[in-house]
Structure formats: C-alpha cells, structure tokens
C-alpha cells in the first residue's frame, strides 16, 4: 500500500465503518466514505477531516443498483482505480426477526438485500477498478454469528441465539467471500471475511463488549495485507473460537 492508496468503505458514516475509515485514513490512505444518506455522509466526512483524514463522502446505497453503478462511475472518473474495498454496510432485521419457525420472509429478504446481494452488487461494480490497482484488497465484514460450527457449539456463547435472517446472511457472505477468493486466486487481489467481534454500536443498541475501534482492527489488518497474506480466510476476534486466556485475541475463525 502506498500513501496514495484509495479505500472505499460502505456504511462508513457511523459505527465500525467510520472507525475503519478513520484508521485507514491514519495510515495515509484517501478514504471514500460510503453513506446512503447525504447529510450523514457529509457529517462523517467533516468529522474525519477534523481528525486529519483525507475523507470524501460518496453517495452509496448498497441495495440500489443505480446508486452502486453511479458510485463506481464516479470513482472511475475521479481516480481510475480502487485499492481497498470494505463491504461493511449491514443490518440485523431487529427483534422482529423472530425464532426460526416465525421468520417473516419480508425481513429475511430485507437483510439479504443489504448483507448479501448488496455486497455482490458493490463488489461486481468495483472489480474493474480494483483490477486497475497493483494489489487490491477486498474485506467483507462478516460476523462470528455466521459460523455454522460456532452456532452449533452447545457450550459456546452463540448457543442461546436462534434466528435466521442475520446469522444466515453472514454465513452466505462467508461463502460469497470464498467464491470471489477462488475466482481471483491467481491475481494479486485478496478477498477475506472479517469478524469485528461483539462491538457496542447502533446495530445492537450498544450491547457489545468491544469498542468500534477494536472492531475495526481485524478489518484494517485484512485491508492492508502484504503480498504473502491469506486470501479466502475468515479472520478476526476469537470470542467464539476454542481459545484459552493465553491464546491470541485474533486469528482464523471456524467457517
Ligand atoms: P451500525 O453502527 O448500525 O452501522 C451500519 C452502517 O451500515 C451504517 O452506516 C448504515 O447507514 C449502513 N447501512 C445500512 N444499510 C445500508 C445500505 N443499504 N446502504 C449503505 N449503507 C447502509 O452497525 P455496525 O455495528 O457498525 O456494523 C457494521 C458491520 O459490522 C455490519 O456489516 C455488521 O453486520 C458487522 N458486525 C457488527 C458487529 C457488532 O457487534 N456491532 C459484530 C459483527 C459484525 P445508516 O446510518 O444510513 O443506517
């Protein structure tokens, strides 16, 4: 990565995405602050600039193909390439998601539109620009709740959680990550899924025990991987993995 590297973060107006923008900006990257709401994006841009980041708001609703196409055209016209894509925008579906047997299909569809279809739409629109960079990185912000292995661990922290929309959307996102990694295996582009860990943000009414700053760490790590770094991996906070107190905080998670 050079000081002039360009990163696009979707849903960067708040929470973990904002922190990723701040931390990549602190590394010297120019950051494009994806936001679906103009005012919220403009405020985030201002706040990041106040922190010394070369931030530029870009209008981007990941569920709106016209918005996705327009943002790709804008980046092509203004920069001609993209070094880092962080697919961060995500929603949970809220408490109305219900238990599996009561899943409202409208909520399931809405969550997949953002967390899965939105990622594919944005990635496909940005790939021609990522191919123009010397060694682009794609980071899909997933979650430990998408791990099938961790969710079926009766002694693990995810056992009490029974819901289809959000967890299964992240499982699908993990497979989306693996499929892009395979297609791009023989290119310099690396594609990985990140687990921020359980962070206090609007997404969970600030119930998480980690900060957004900590949540951004694994994402920034994957966004700045060296040439010999992994591709097609699920990496991040190891809360749900079988680790002890002396084990590292970050590592590969079970799919
Ligand atoms: P957050 O504070 O609610 O932020 C979510 C961001 O996504 C907001 O900027 C939101 O924009 C944006 N967004 C939602 N729908 C969008 C759309 N259609 N187009 C563009 N942007 C959209 O949540 P967060 O906790 O930072 O979550 C960020 C990512 O981390 C998500 O993918 C989430 O699943 C993942 N994650 C979070 C945790 C956690 O504990 N917090 C754990 C694991 C994974 P608006 O402000 O306009 O709504």
PDB file of C-alpha atoms and ligand atoms in Angstrom:
ATOM      1  CA  UNK A   1       0.000   0.000   0.000  1.00  0.00           C
ATOM      2  CA  UNK A   2       1.259   3.453  -0.819  1.00  0.00           C
ATOM      3  CA  UNK A   3       0.392   6.718   0.862  1.00  0.00           C
ATOM      4  CA  UNK A   4      -1.854   7.474  -2.087  1.00  0.00           C
ATOM      5  CA  UNK A   5      -3.910   4.278  -1.734  1.00  0.00           C
ATOM      6  CA  UNK A   6      -7.633   4.709  -2.136  1.00  0.00           C
ATOM      7  CA  UNK A   7     -10.169   2.881   0.046  1.00  0.00           C
ATOM      8  CA  UNK A   8     -13.959   2.685  -0.238  1.00  0.00           C
ATOM      9  CA  UNK A   9     -15.873   1.716   2.891  1.00  0.00           C
ATOM     10  CA  UNK A  10     -19.614   1.117   2.602  1.00  0.00           C
ATOM     11  CA  UNK A  11     -21.768   2.271   5.516  1.00  0.00           C
ATOM     12  CA  UNK A  12     -18.899   4.401   6.820  1.00  0.00           C
ATOM     13  CA  UNK A  13     -20.963   7.209   8.339  1.00  0.00           C
ATOM     14  CA  UNK A  14     -21.007   5.578  11.789  1.00  0.00           C
ATOM     15  CA  UNK A  15     -20.075   2.580  13.906  1.00  0.00           C
ATOM     16  CA  UNK A  16     -17.353   0.177  12.797  1.00  0.00           C
ATOM     17  CA  UNK A  17     -17.293   1.547   9.241  1.00  0.00           C
ATOM     18  CA  UNK A  18     -16.498   5.050  10.467  1.00  0.00           C
ATOM     19  CA  UNK A  19     -13.667   3.630  12.584  1.00  0.00           C
ATOM     20  CA  UNK A  20     -12.276   1.676   9.631  1.00  0.00           C
ATOM     21  CA  UNK A  21     -12.270   4.922   7.642  1.00  0.00           C
ATOM     22  CA  UNK A  22     -10.503   6.706  10.486  1.00  0.00           C
ATOM     23  CA  UNK A  23      -7.857   4.010  10.918  1.00  0.00           C
ATOM     24  CA  UNK A  24      -7.164   3.583   7.186  1.00  0.00           C
ATOM     25  CA  UNK A  25      -7.002   7.374   6.924  1.00  0.00           C
ATOM     26  CA  UNK A  26      -4.490   7.467   9.788  1.00  0.00           C
ATOM     27  CA  UNK A  27      -2.338   5.075   7.737  1.00  0.00           C
ATOM     28  CA  UNK A  28      -2.274   7.700   4.992  1.00  0.00           C
ATOM     29  CA  UNK A  29      -4.965   6.347   2.691  1.00  0.00           C
ATOM     30  CA  UNK A  30      -7.547   8.513   0.999  1.00  0.00           C
ATOM     31  CA  UNK A  31     -10.913   7.213   2.154  1.00  0.00           C
ATOM     32  CA  UNK A  32     -14.208   7.292   0.320  1.00  0.00           C
ATOM     33  CA  UNK A  33     -16.925   7.398   2.953  1.00  0.00           C
ATOM     34  CA  UNK A  34     -19.849   5.420   1.550  1.00  0.00           C
ATOM     35  CA  UNK A  35     -23.172   6.567   3.011  1.00  0.00           C
ATOM     36  CA  UNK A  36     -26.742   6.137   1.817  1.00  0.00           C
ATOM     37  CA  UNK A  37     -27.878   9.390   3.453  1.00  0.00           C
ATOM     38  CA  UNK A  38     -26.288  12.578   2.136  1.00  0.00           C
ATOM     39  CA  UNK A  39     -26.381  14.515   5.399  1.00  0.00           C
ATOM     40  CA  UNK A  40     -24.995  11.647   7.494  1.00  0.00           C
ATOM     41  CA  UNK A  41     -22.226  11.136   4.924  1.00  0.00           C
ATOM     42  CA  UNK A  42     -21.343  14.828   4.868  1.00  0.00           C
ATOM     43  CA  UNK A  43     -21.142  14.956   8.682  1.00  0.00           C
ATOM     44  CA  UNK A  44     -18.889  11.861   8.754  1.00  0.00           C
ATOM     45  CA  UNK A  45     -16.641  13.402   6.092  1.00  0.00           C
ATOM     46  CA  UNK A  46     -16.333  16.575   8.174  1.00  0.00           C
ATOM     47  CA  UNK A  47     -15.606  14.646  11.377  1.00  0.00           C
ATOM     48  CA  UNK A  48     -12.940  12.558   9.651  1.00  0.00           C
ATOM     49  CA  UNK A  49     -11.343  15.647   8.124  1.00  0.00           C
ATOM     50  CA  UNK A  50     -11.245  17.229  11.579  1.00  0.00           C
ATOM     51  CA  UNK A  51      -9.221  14.164  12.622  1.00  0.00           C
ATOM     52  CA  UNK A  52      -6.778  14.762   9.779  1.00  0.00           C
ATOM     53  CA  UNK A  53      -8.143  12.138   7.385  1.00  0.00           C
ATOM     54  CA  UNK A  54      -8.334  12.770   3.639  1.00  0.00           C
ATOM     55  CA  UNK A  55     -12.018  11.773   3.567  1.00  0.00           C
ATOM     56  CA  UNK A  56     -14.549  12.178   0.766  1.00  0.00           C
ATOM     57  CA  UNK A  57     -18.209  11.356   1.125  1.00  0.00           C
ATOM     58  CA  UNK A  58     -19.675   9.247  -1.659  1.00  0.00           C
ATOM     59  CA  UNK A  59     -23.412   8.557  -2.013  1.00  0.00           C
ATOM     60  CA  UNK A  60     -23.874   4.793  -1.915  1.00  0.00           C
ATOM     61  CA  UNK A  61     -26.943   2.752  -1.033  1.00  0.00           C
ATOM     62  CA  UNK A  62     -25.818  -0.847  -1.484  1.00  0.00           C
ATOM     63  CA  UNK A  63     -29.398  -2.018  -2.158  1.00  0.00           C
ATOM     64  CA  UNK A  64     -29.884   0.428  -5.033  1.00  0.00           C
ATOM     65  CA  UNK A  65     -28.209  -0.704  -8.275  1.00  0.00           C
ATOM     66  CA  UNK A  66     -28.361   2.799  -9.776  1.00  0.00           C
ATOM     67  CA  UNK A  67     -26.581   4.198  -6.726  1.00  0.00           C
ATOM     68  CA  UNK A  68     -23.961   1.419  -6.872  1.00  0.00           C
ATOM     69  CA  UNK A  69     -23.356   1.997 -10.599  1.00  0.00           C
ATOM     70  CA  UNK A  70     -23.175   5.749 -10.138  1.00  0.00           C
ATOM     71  CA  UNK A  71     -20.588   5.477  -7.346  1.00  0.00           C
ATOM     72  CA  UNK A  72     -18.420   3.172  -9.487  1.00  0.00           C
ATOM     73  CA  UNK A  73     -18.640   5.635 -12.392  1.00  0.00           C
ATOM     74  CA  UNK A  74     -17.699   8.494 -10.073  1.00  0.00           C
ATOM     75  CA  UNK A  75     -14.642   6.646  -8.704  1.00  0.00           C
ATOM     76  CA  UNK A  76     -13.607   5.655 -12.258  1.00  0.00           C
ATOM     77  CA  UNK A  77     -13.845   9.252 -13.443  1.00  0.00           C
ATOM     78  CA  UNK A  78     -12.079  10.791 -10.434  1.00  0.00           C
ATOM     79  CA  UNK A  79      -9.475   8.134  -9.589  1.00  0.00           C
ATOM     80  CA  UNK A  80      -9.439   5.381 -12.239  1.00  0.00           C
ATOM     81  CA  UNK A  81      -8.695   2.680  -9.673  1.00  0.00           C
ATOM     82  CA  UNK A  82      -9.514   1.419  -6.168  1.00  0.00           C
ATOM     83  CA  UNK A  83      -7.004  -0.230  -3.783  1.00  0.00           C
ATOM     84  CA  UNK A  84      -9.305  -1.321  -0.947  1.00  0.00           C
ATOM     85  CA  UNK A  85     -12.992  -2.199  -0.828  1.00  0.00           C
ATOM     86  CA  UNK A  86     -14.526  -2.769   2.611  1.00  0.00           C
ATOM     87  CA  UNK A  87     -18.051  -4.161   2.339  1.00  0.00           C
ATOM     88  CA  UNK A  88     -19.149  -3.016   5.776  1.00  0.00           C
ATOM     89  CA  UNK A  89     -22.783  -1.859   5.420  1.00  0.00           C
ATOM     90  CA  UNK A  90     -25.042  -4.248   7.284  1.00  0.00           C
ATOM     91  CA  UNK A  91     -28.367  -4.586   9.091  1.00  0.00           C
ATOM     92  CA  UNK A  92     -29.787  -7.173  11.508  1.00  0.00           C
ATOM     93  CA  UNK A  93     -33.515  -7.225  10.863  1.00  0.00           C
ATOM     94  CA  UNK A  94     -34.124  -6.368  14.523  1.00  0.00           C
ATOM     95  CA  UNK A  95     -36.109  -8.235  17.179  1.00  0.00           C
ATOM     96  CA  UNK A  96     -38.932  -8.843  14.672  1.00  0.00           C
ATOM     97  CA  UNK A  97     -36.671 -11.434  13.018  1.00  0.00           C
ATOM     98  CA  UNK A  98     -38.220 -13.927  15.463  1.00  0.00           C
ATOM     99  CA  UNK A  99     -37.259 -17.512  16.107  1.00  0.00           C
ATOM    100  CA  UNK A 100     -36.582 -19.631  13.017  1.00  0.00           C
ATOM    101  CA  UNK A 101     -40.139 -21.021  12.911  1.00  0.00           C
ATOM    102  CA  UNK A 102     -41.601 -17.485  12.937  1.00  0.00           C
ATOM    103  CA  UNK A 103     -39.247 -15.821  10.458  1.00  0.00           C
ATOM    104  CA  UNK A 104     -41.050 -13.089   8.499  1.00  0.00           C
ATOM    105  CA  UNK A 105     -39.910 -13.518   4.890  1.00  0.00           C
ATOM    106  CA  UNK A 106     -40.036  -9.769   4.314  1.00  0.00           C
ATOM    107  CA  UNK A 107     -37.350  -9.289   6.976  1.00  0.00           C
ATOM    108  CA  UNK A 108     -35.272 -12.172   5.630  1.00  0.00           C
ATOM    109  CA  UNK A 109     -35.375 -10.594   2.157  1.00  0.00           C
ATOM    110  CA  UNK A 110     -34.500  -7.138   3.508  1.00  0.00           C
ATOM    111  CA  UNK A 111     -31.491  -8.415   5.441  1.00  0.00           C
ATOM    112  CA  UNK A 112     -30.208 -10.400   2.448  1.00  0.00           C
ATOM    113  CA  UNK A 113     -30.684  -7.362   0.161  1.00  0.00           C
ATOM    114  CA  UNK A 114     -28.148  -5.439   2.255  1.00  0.00           C
ATOM    115  CA  UNK A 115     -25.834  -8.063   3.757  1.00  0.00           C
ATOM    116  CA  UNK A 116     -25.536 -10.409   0.770  1.00  0.00           C
ATOM    117  CA  UNK A 117     -26.929  -9.015  -2.506  1.00  0.00           C
ATOM    118  CA  UNK A 118     -25.549  -5.546  -1.689  1.00  0.00           C
ATOM    119  CA  UNK A 119     -22.057  -6.974  -1.280  1.00  0.00           C
ATOM    120  CA  UNK A 120     -22.230  -8.790  -4.613  1.00  0.00           C
ATOM    121  CA  UNK A 121     -23.598  -5.690  -6.376  1.00  0.00           C
ATOM    122  CA  UNK A 122     -20.902  -3.400  -4.959  1.00  0.00           C
ATOM    123  CA  UNK A 123     -18.067  -5.892  -5.484  1.00  0.00           C
ATOM    124  CA  UNK A 124     -19.015  -6.541  -9.104  1.00  0.00           C
ATOM    125  CA  UNK A 125     -19.320  -2.817  -9.817  1.00  0.00           C
ATOM    126  CA  UNK A 126     -15.936  -2.085  -8.200  1.00  0.00           C
ATOM    127  CA  UNK A 127     -13.964  -5.049  -9.564  1.00  0.00           C
ATOM    128  CA  UNK A 128     -12.859  -3.332 -12.784  1.00  0.00           C
ATOM    129  CA  UNK A 129     -11.426  -0.537 -10.588  1.00  0.00           C
ATOM    130  CA  UNK A 130      -9.850  -2.993  -8.128  1.00  0.00           C
ATOM    131  CA  UNK A 131      -8.180  -4.757 -11.065  1.00  0.00           C
ATOM    132  CA  UNK A 132      -6.567  -1.422 -12.012  1.00  0.00           C
ATOM    133  CA  UNK A 133      -4.773  -1.296  -8.616  1.00  0.00           C
ATOM    134  CA  UNK A 134      -1.435  -3.112  -8.181  1.00  0.00           C
ATOM    135  CA  UNK A 135      -2.660  -5.352  -5.330  1.00  0.00           C
ATOM    136  CA  UNK A 136      -6.211  -4.670  -4.241  1.00  0.00           C
ATOM    137  CA  UNK A 137      -7.812  -5.988  -1.051  1.00  0.00           C
ATOM    138  CA  UNK A 138     -11.489  -6.779  -0.521  1.00  0.00           C
ATOM    139  CA  UNK A 139     -12.742  -7.185   3.040  1.00  0.00           C
ATOM    140  CA  UNK A 140     -16.263  -8.409   3.682  1.00  0.00           C
ATOM    141  CA  UNK A 141     -17.391  -7.525   7.189  1.00  0.00           C
ATOM    142  CA  UNK A 142     -18.924 -10.740   8.408  1.00  0.00           C
ATOM    143  CA  UNK A 143     -19.655 -11.957  11.926  1.00  0.00           C
ATOM    144  CA  UNK A 144     -18.932 -14.877  14.192  1.00  0.00           C
ATOM    145  CA  UNK A 145     -22.706 -15.480  14.277  1.00  0.00           C
ATOM    146  CA  UNK A 146     -22.353 -16.642  10.660  1.00  0.00           C
ATOM    147  CA  UNK A 147     -20.126 -19.529  11.715  1.00  0.00           C
ATOM    148  CA  UNK A 148     -22.107 -22.776  11.433  1.00  0.00           C
ATOM    149  CA  UNK A 149     -19.593 -24.569  13.637  1.00  0.00           C
ATOM    150  CA  UNK A 150     -19.718 -21.943  16.413  1.00  0.00           C
ATOM    151  CA  UNK A 151     -23.520 -21.711  16.357  1.00  0.00           C
ATOM    152  CA  UNK A 152     -23.883 -25.469  16.947  1.00  0.00           C
ATOM    153  CA  UNK A 153     -21.456 -25.497  19.891  1.00  0.00           C
ATOM    154  CA  UNK A 154     -23.733 -26.236  22.867  1.00  0.00           C
ATOM    155  CA  UNK A 155     -21.128 -24.872  25.279  1.00  0.00           C
ATOM    156  CA  UNK A 156     -20.367 -21.772  23.213  1.00  0.00           C
ATOM    157  CA  UNK A 157     -21.733 -18.220  23.570  1.00  0.00           C
ATOM    158  CA  UNK A 158     -23.858 -18.483  20.404  1.00  0.00           C
ATOM    159  CA  UNK A 159     -25.988 -21.445  21.538  1.00  0.00           C
ATOM    160  CA  UNK A 160     -28.807 -19.279  23.026  1.00  0.00           C
ATOM    161  CA  UNK A 161     -29.124 -17.288  19.763  1.00  0.00           C
ATOM    162  CA  UNK A 162     -31.805 -18.722  17.476  1.00  0.00           C
ATOM    163  CA  UNK A 163     -32.630 -16.586  14.462  1.00  0.00           C
ATOM    164  CA  UNK A 164     -32.370 -16.979  10.700  1.00  0.00           C
ATOM    165  CA  UNK A 165     -32.037 -13.557   8.978  1.00  0.00           C
ATOM    166  CA  UNK A 166     -28.818 -12.004  10.321  1.00  0.00           C
ATOM    167  CA  UNK A 167     -26.777 -15.137  11.150  1.00  0.00           C
ATOM    168  CA  UNK A 168     -27.582 -16.899   7.865  1.00  0.00           C
ATOM    169  CA  UNK A 169     -26.880 -13.716   5.869  1.00  0.00           C
ATOM    170  CA  UNK A 170     -23.339 -13.726   7.306  1.00  0.00           C
ATOM    171  CA  UNK A 171     -22.962 -17.449   6.535  1.00  0.00           C
ATOM    172  CA  UNK A 172     -23.944 -16.637   2.947  1.00  0.00           C
ATOM    173  CA  UNK A 173     -21.491 -13.731   2.970  1.00  0.00           C
ATOM    174  CA  UNK A 174     -18.722 -16.102   4.040  1.00  0.00           C
ATOM    175  CA  UNK A 175     -19.409 -18.295   1.006  1.00  0.00           C
ATOM    176  CA  UNK A 176     -19.585 -15.202  -1.223  1.00  0.00           C
ATOM    177  CA  UNK A 177     -16.126 -14.318   0.125  1.00  0.00           C
ATOM    178  CA  UNK A 178     -14.776 -17.801  -0.627  1.00  0.00           C
ATOM    179  CA  UNK A 179     -16.166 -17.763  -4.168  1.00  0.00           C
ATOM    180  CA  UNK A 180     -14.605 -14.370  -5.017  1.00  0.00           C
ATOM    181  CA  UNK A 181     -11.318 -15.548  -3.477  1.00  0.00           C
ATOM    182  CA  UNK A 182     -11.341 -18.577  -5.791  1.00  0.00           C
ATOM    183  CA  UNK A 183     -12.154 -16.556  -8.909  1.00  0.00           C
ATOM    184  CA  UNK A 184      -9.357 -14.091  -8.060  1.00  0.00           C
ATOM    185  CA  UNK A 185      -6.894 -16.696  -6.689  1.00  0.00           C
ATOM    186  CA  UNK A 186      -4.268 -16.176  -9.397  1.00  0.00           C
ATOM    187  CA  UNK A 187      -4.472 -12.389  -9.293  1.00  0.00           C
ATOM    188  CA  UNK A 188      -2.874 -10.021  -6.735  1.00  0.00           C
ATOM    189  CA  UNK A 189      -6.348  -9.317  -5.289  1.00  0.00           C
ATOM    190  CA  UNK A 190      -7.042 -10.845  -1.866  1.00  0.00           C
ATOM    191  CA  UNK A 191     -10.582 -11.399  -0.601  1.00  0.00           C
ATOM    192  CA  UNK A 192     -11.227 -12.139   3.065  1.00  0.00           C
ATOM    193  CA  UNK A 193     -14.056 -12.073   5.609  1.00  0.00           C
ATOM    194  CA  UNK A 194     -13.534 -10.199   8.885  1.00  0.00           C
ATOM    195  CA  UNK A 195     -15.062 -10.735  12.299  1.00  0.00           C
ATOM    196  CA  UNK A 196     -15.024  -7.471  14.305  1.00  0.00           C
ATOM    197  CA  UNK A 197     -16.285  -9.238  17.445  1.00  0.00           C
ATOM    198  CA  UNK A 198     -19.242  -8.096  19.513  1.00  0.00           C
ATOM    199  CA  UNK A 199     -18.946  -4.271  19.451  1.00  0.00           C
ATOM    200  CA  UNK A 200     -21.127  -1.572  21.004  1.00  0.00           C
ATOM    201  CA  UNK A 201     -22.840   0.163  18.051  1.00  0.00           C
ATOM    202  CA  UNK A 202     -26.341   1.194  16.966  1.00  0.00           C
ATOM    203  CA  UNK A 203     -26.657  -2.256  15.339  1.00  0.00           C
ATOM    204  CA  UNK A 204     -27.111  -3.920  18.741  1.00  0.00           C
ATOM    205  CA  UNK A 205     -28.258  -0.916  20.830  1.00  0.00           C
ATOM    206  CA  UNK A 206     -24.697  -0.663  22.144  1.00  0.00           C
ATOM    207  CA  UNK A 207     -24.834  -4.014  23.950  1.00  0.00           C
ATOM    208  CA  UNK A 208     -21.468  -5.215  22.601  1.00  0.00           C
ATOM    209  CA  UNK A 209     -18.491  -5.546  24.947  1.00  0.00           C
ATOM    210  CA  UNK A 210     -15.917  -4.308  22.423  1.00  0.00           C
ATOM    211  CA  UNK A 211     -15.497  -0.793  21.062  1.00  0.00           C
ATOM    212  CA  UNK A 212     -15.927   0.106  17.363  1.00  0.00           C
ATOM    213  CA  UNK A 213     -12.196   0.992  17.429  1.00  0.00           C
ATOM    214  CA  UNK A 214     -11.380  -2.583  18.433  1.00  0.00           C
ATOM    215  CA  UNK A 215     -13.904  -3.921  15.918  1.00  0.00           C
ATOM    216  CA  UNK A 216     -12.134  -2.100  13.111  1.00  0.00           C
ATOM    217  CA  UNK A 217      -8.752  -3.698  13.873  1.00  0.00           C
ATOM    218  CA  UNK A 218      -9.246  -7.030  12.089  1.00  0.00           C
ATOM    219  CA  UNK A 219     -10.796  -5.250   9.099  1.00  0.00           C
ATOM    220  CA  UNK A 220      -7.861  -2.839   8.790  1.00  0.00           C
ATOM    221  CA  UNK A 221      -5.452  -5.767   9.127  1.00  0.00           C
ATOM    222  CA  UNK A 222      -7.112  -7.571   6.200  1.00  0.00           C
ATOM    223  CA  UNK A 223      -7.347  -4.346   4.165  1.00  0.00           C
ATOM    224  CA  UNK A 224      -3.585  -3.857   4.403  1.00  0.00           C
ATOM    225  CA  UNK A 225      -2.350  -7.451   3.999  1.00  0.00           C
ATOM    226  CA  UNK A 226       1.082  -7.918   2.486  1.00  0.00           C
ATOM    227  CA  UNK A 227       1.610  -9.965  -0.675  1.00  0.00           C
ATOM    228  CA  UNK A 228       2.139 -13.207   1.284  1.00  0.00           C
ATOM    229  CA  UNK A 229      -1.050 -12.707   3.354  1.00  0.00           C
ATOM    230  CA  UNK A 230      -4.041 -15.046   3.141  1.00  0.00           C
ATOM    231  CA  UNK A 231      -6.973 -14.957   0.752  1.00  0.00           C
ATOM    232  CA  UNK A 232     -10.262 -16.793   1.250  1.00  0.00           C
ATOM    233  CA  UNK A 233      -9.969 -16.712   5.040  1.00  0.00           C
ATOM    234  CA  UNK A 234     -12.337 -15.829   7.891  1.00  0.00           C
ATOM    235  CA  UNK A 235     -10.241 -13.840  10.335  1.00  0.00           C
ATOM    236  CA  UNK A 236     -10.870 -11.706  13.389  1.00  0.00           C
ATOM    237  CA  UNK A 237     -11.812 -11.636  17.049  1.00  0.00           C
ATOM    238  CA  UNK A 238     -11.734 -15.148  18.506  1.00  0.00           C
ATOM    239  CA  UNK A 239     -14.516 -14.900  21.102  1.00  0.00           C
ATOM    240  CA  UNK A 240     -16.412 -17.927  19.778  1.00  0.00           C
ATOM    241  CA  UNK A 241     -13.367 -19.984  18.928  1.00  0.00           C
ATOM    242  CA  UNK A 242     -11.962 -22.601  21.271  1.00  0.00           C
ATOM    243  CA  UNK A 243      -9.239 -20.455  22.831  1.00  0.00           C
ATOM    244  CA  UNK A 244      -7.905 -20.052  26.329  1.00  0.00           C
ATOM    245  CA  UNK A 245      -6.796 -16.975  28.260  1.00  0.00           C
ATOM    246  CA  UNK A 246      -3.230 -17.214  26.956  1.00  0.00           C
ATOM    247  CA  UNK A 247      -4.274 -17.536  23.322  1.00  0.00           C
ATOM    248  CA  UNK A 248      -4.221 -14.582  20.947  1.00  0.00           C
ATOM    249  CA  UNK A 249      -7.217 -12.261  20.580  1.00  0.00           C
ATOM    250  CA  UNK A 250      -7.238 -12.552  16.779  1.00  0.00           C
ATOM    251  CA  UNK A 251      -6.940 -15.470  14.406  1.00  0.00           C
ATOM    252  CA  UNK A 252      -8.751 -17.699  11.917  1.00  0.00           C
ATOM    253  CA  UNK A 253     -12.357 -18.456  12.822  1.00  0.00           C
ATOM    254  CA  UNK A 254     -14.279 -21.647  12.074  1.00  0.00           C
ATOM    255  CA  UNK A 255     -16.484 -21.218   8.974  1.00  0.00           C
TER     256      UNK A 255
HETATM  257  P1  LIG B   1     -24.113   0.342  12.575  1.00  0.00           P
HETATM  258  O1  LIG B   1     -23.469   1.244  13.574  1.00  0.00           O
HETATM  259  O2  LIG B   1     -25.576   0.142  12.604  1.00  0.00           O
HETATM  260  O3  LIG B   1     -23.647   0.831  11.123  1.00  0.00           O
HETATM  261  C1  LIG B   1     -24.156   0.203   9.966  1.00  0.00           C
HETATM  262  C2  LIG B   1     -23.809   1.057   8.796  1.00  0.00           C
HETATM  263  O4  LIG B   1     -24.334   0.426   7.609  1.00  0.00           O
HETATM  264  C3  LIG B   1     -24.434   2.459   8.856  1.00  0.00           C
HETATM  265  O5  LIG B   1     -23.526   3.389   8.317  1.00  0.00           O
HETATM  266  C4  LIG B   1     -25.650   2.318   7.968  1.00  0.00           C
HETATM  267  O6  LIG B   1     -26.094   3.544   7.418  1.00  0.00           O
HETATM  268  C5  LIG B   1     -25.059   1.419   6.903  1.00  0.00           C
HETATM  269  N1  LIG B   1     -26.077   0.837   6.015  1.00  0.00           N
HETATM  270  C6  LIG B   1     -27.140   0.081   6.329  1.00  0.00           C
HETATM  271  N2  LIG B   1     -27.845  -0.222   5.228  1.00  0.00           N
HETATM  272  C7  LIG B   1     -27.203   0.378   4.185  1.00  0.00           C
HETATM  273  C8  LIG B   1     -27.425   0.454   2.796  1.00  0.00           C
HETATM  274  N3  LIG B   1     -28.500  -0.139   2.220  1.00  0.00           N
HETATM  275  N4  LIG B   1     -26.546   1.133   2.028  1.00  0.00           N
HETATM  276  C9  LIG B   1     -25.472   1.738   2.578  1.00  0.00           C
HETATM  277  N5  LIG B   1     -25.215   1.742   3.888  1.00  0.00           N
HETATM  278  C10 LIG B   1     -26.079   1.052   4.687  1.00  0.00           C
HETATM  279  O7  LIG B   1     -23.504  -1.149  12.693  1.00  0.00           O
HETATM  280  P2  LIG B   1     -22.005  -1.684  12.919  1.00  0.00           P
HETATM  281  O8  LIG B   1     -22.048  -2.495  14.150  1.00  0.00           O
HETATM  282  O9  LIG B   1     -21.011  -0.634  12.734  1.00  0.00           O
HETATM  283  O10 LIG B   1     -21.932  -2.725  11.705  1.00  0.00           O
HETATM  284  C11 LIG B   1     -21.008  -2.632  10.642  1.00  0.00           C
HETATM  285  C12 LIG B   1     -20.785  -4.036  10.098  1.00  0.00           C
HETATM  286  O11 LIG B   1     -20.198  -4.844  11.130  1.00  0.00           O
HETATM  287  C13 LIG B   1     -22.072  -4.746   9.678  1.00  0.00           C
HETATM  288  O12 LIG B   1     -21.849  -5.476   8.491  1.00  0.00           O
HETATM  289  C14 LIG B   1     -22.330  -5.696  10.838  1.00  0.00           C
HETATM  290  O13 LIG B   1     -23.071  -6.816  10.451  1.00  0.00           O
HETATM  291  C15 LIG B   1     -20.906  -6.060  11.217  1.00  0.00           C
HETATM  292  N6  LIG B   1     -20.750  -6.608  12.552  1.00  0.00           N
HETATM  293  C16 LIG B   1     -21.061  -5.856  13.637  1.00  0.00           C
HETATM  294  C17 LIG B   1     -20.877  -6.415  14.899  1.00  0.00           C
HETATM  295  C18 LIG B   1     -21.211  -5.649  16.150  1.00  0.00           C
HETATM  296  O14 LIG B   1     -21.158  -6.250  17.241  1.00  0.00           O
HETATM  297  N7  LIG B   1     -21.525  -4.367  16.083  1.00  0.00           N
HETATM  298  C19 LIG B   1     -20.381  -7.710  15.054  1.00  0.00           C
HETATM  299  C20 LIG B   1     -20.058  -8.428  13.913  1.00  0.00           C
HETATM  300  C21 LIG B   1     -20.244  -7.879  12.683  1.00  0.00           C
HETATM  301  P3  LIG B   1     -27.283   4.423   8.104  1.00  0.00           P
HETATM  302  O15 LIG B   1     -26.620   5.263   9.176  1.00  0.00           O
HETATM  303  O16 LIG B   1     -27.791   5.228   6.956  1.00  0.00           O
HETATM  304  O17 LIG B   1     -28.282   3.470   8.662  1.00  0.00           O
END
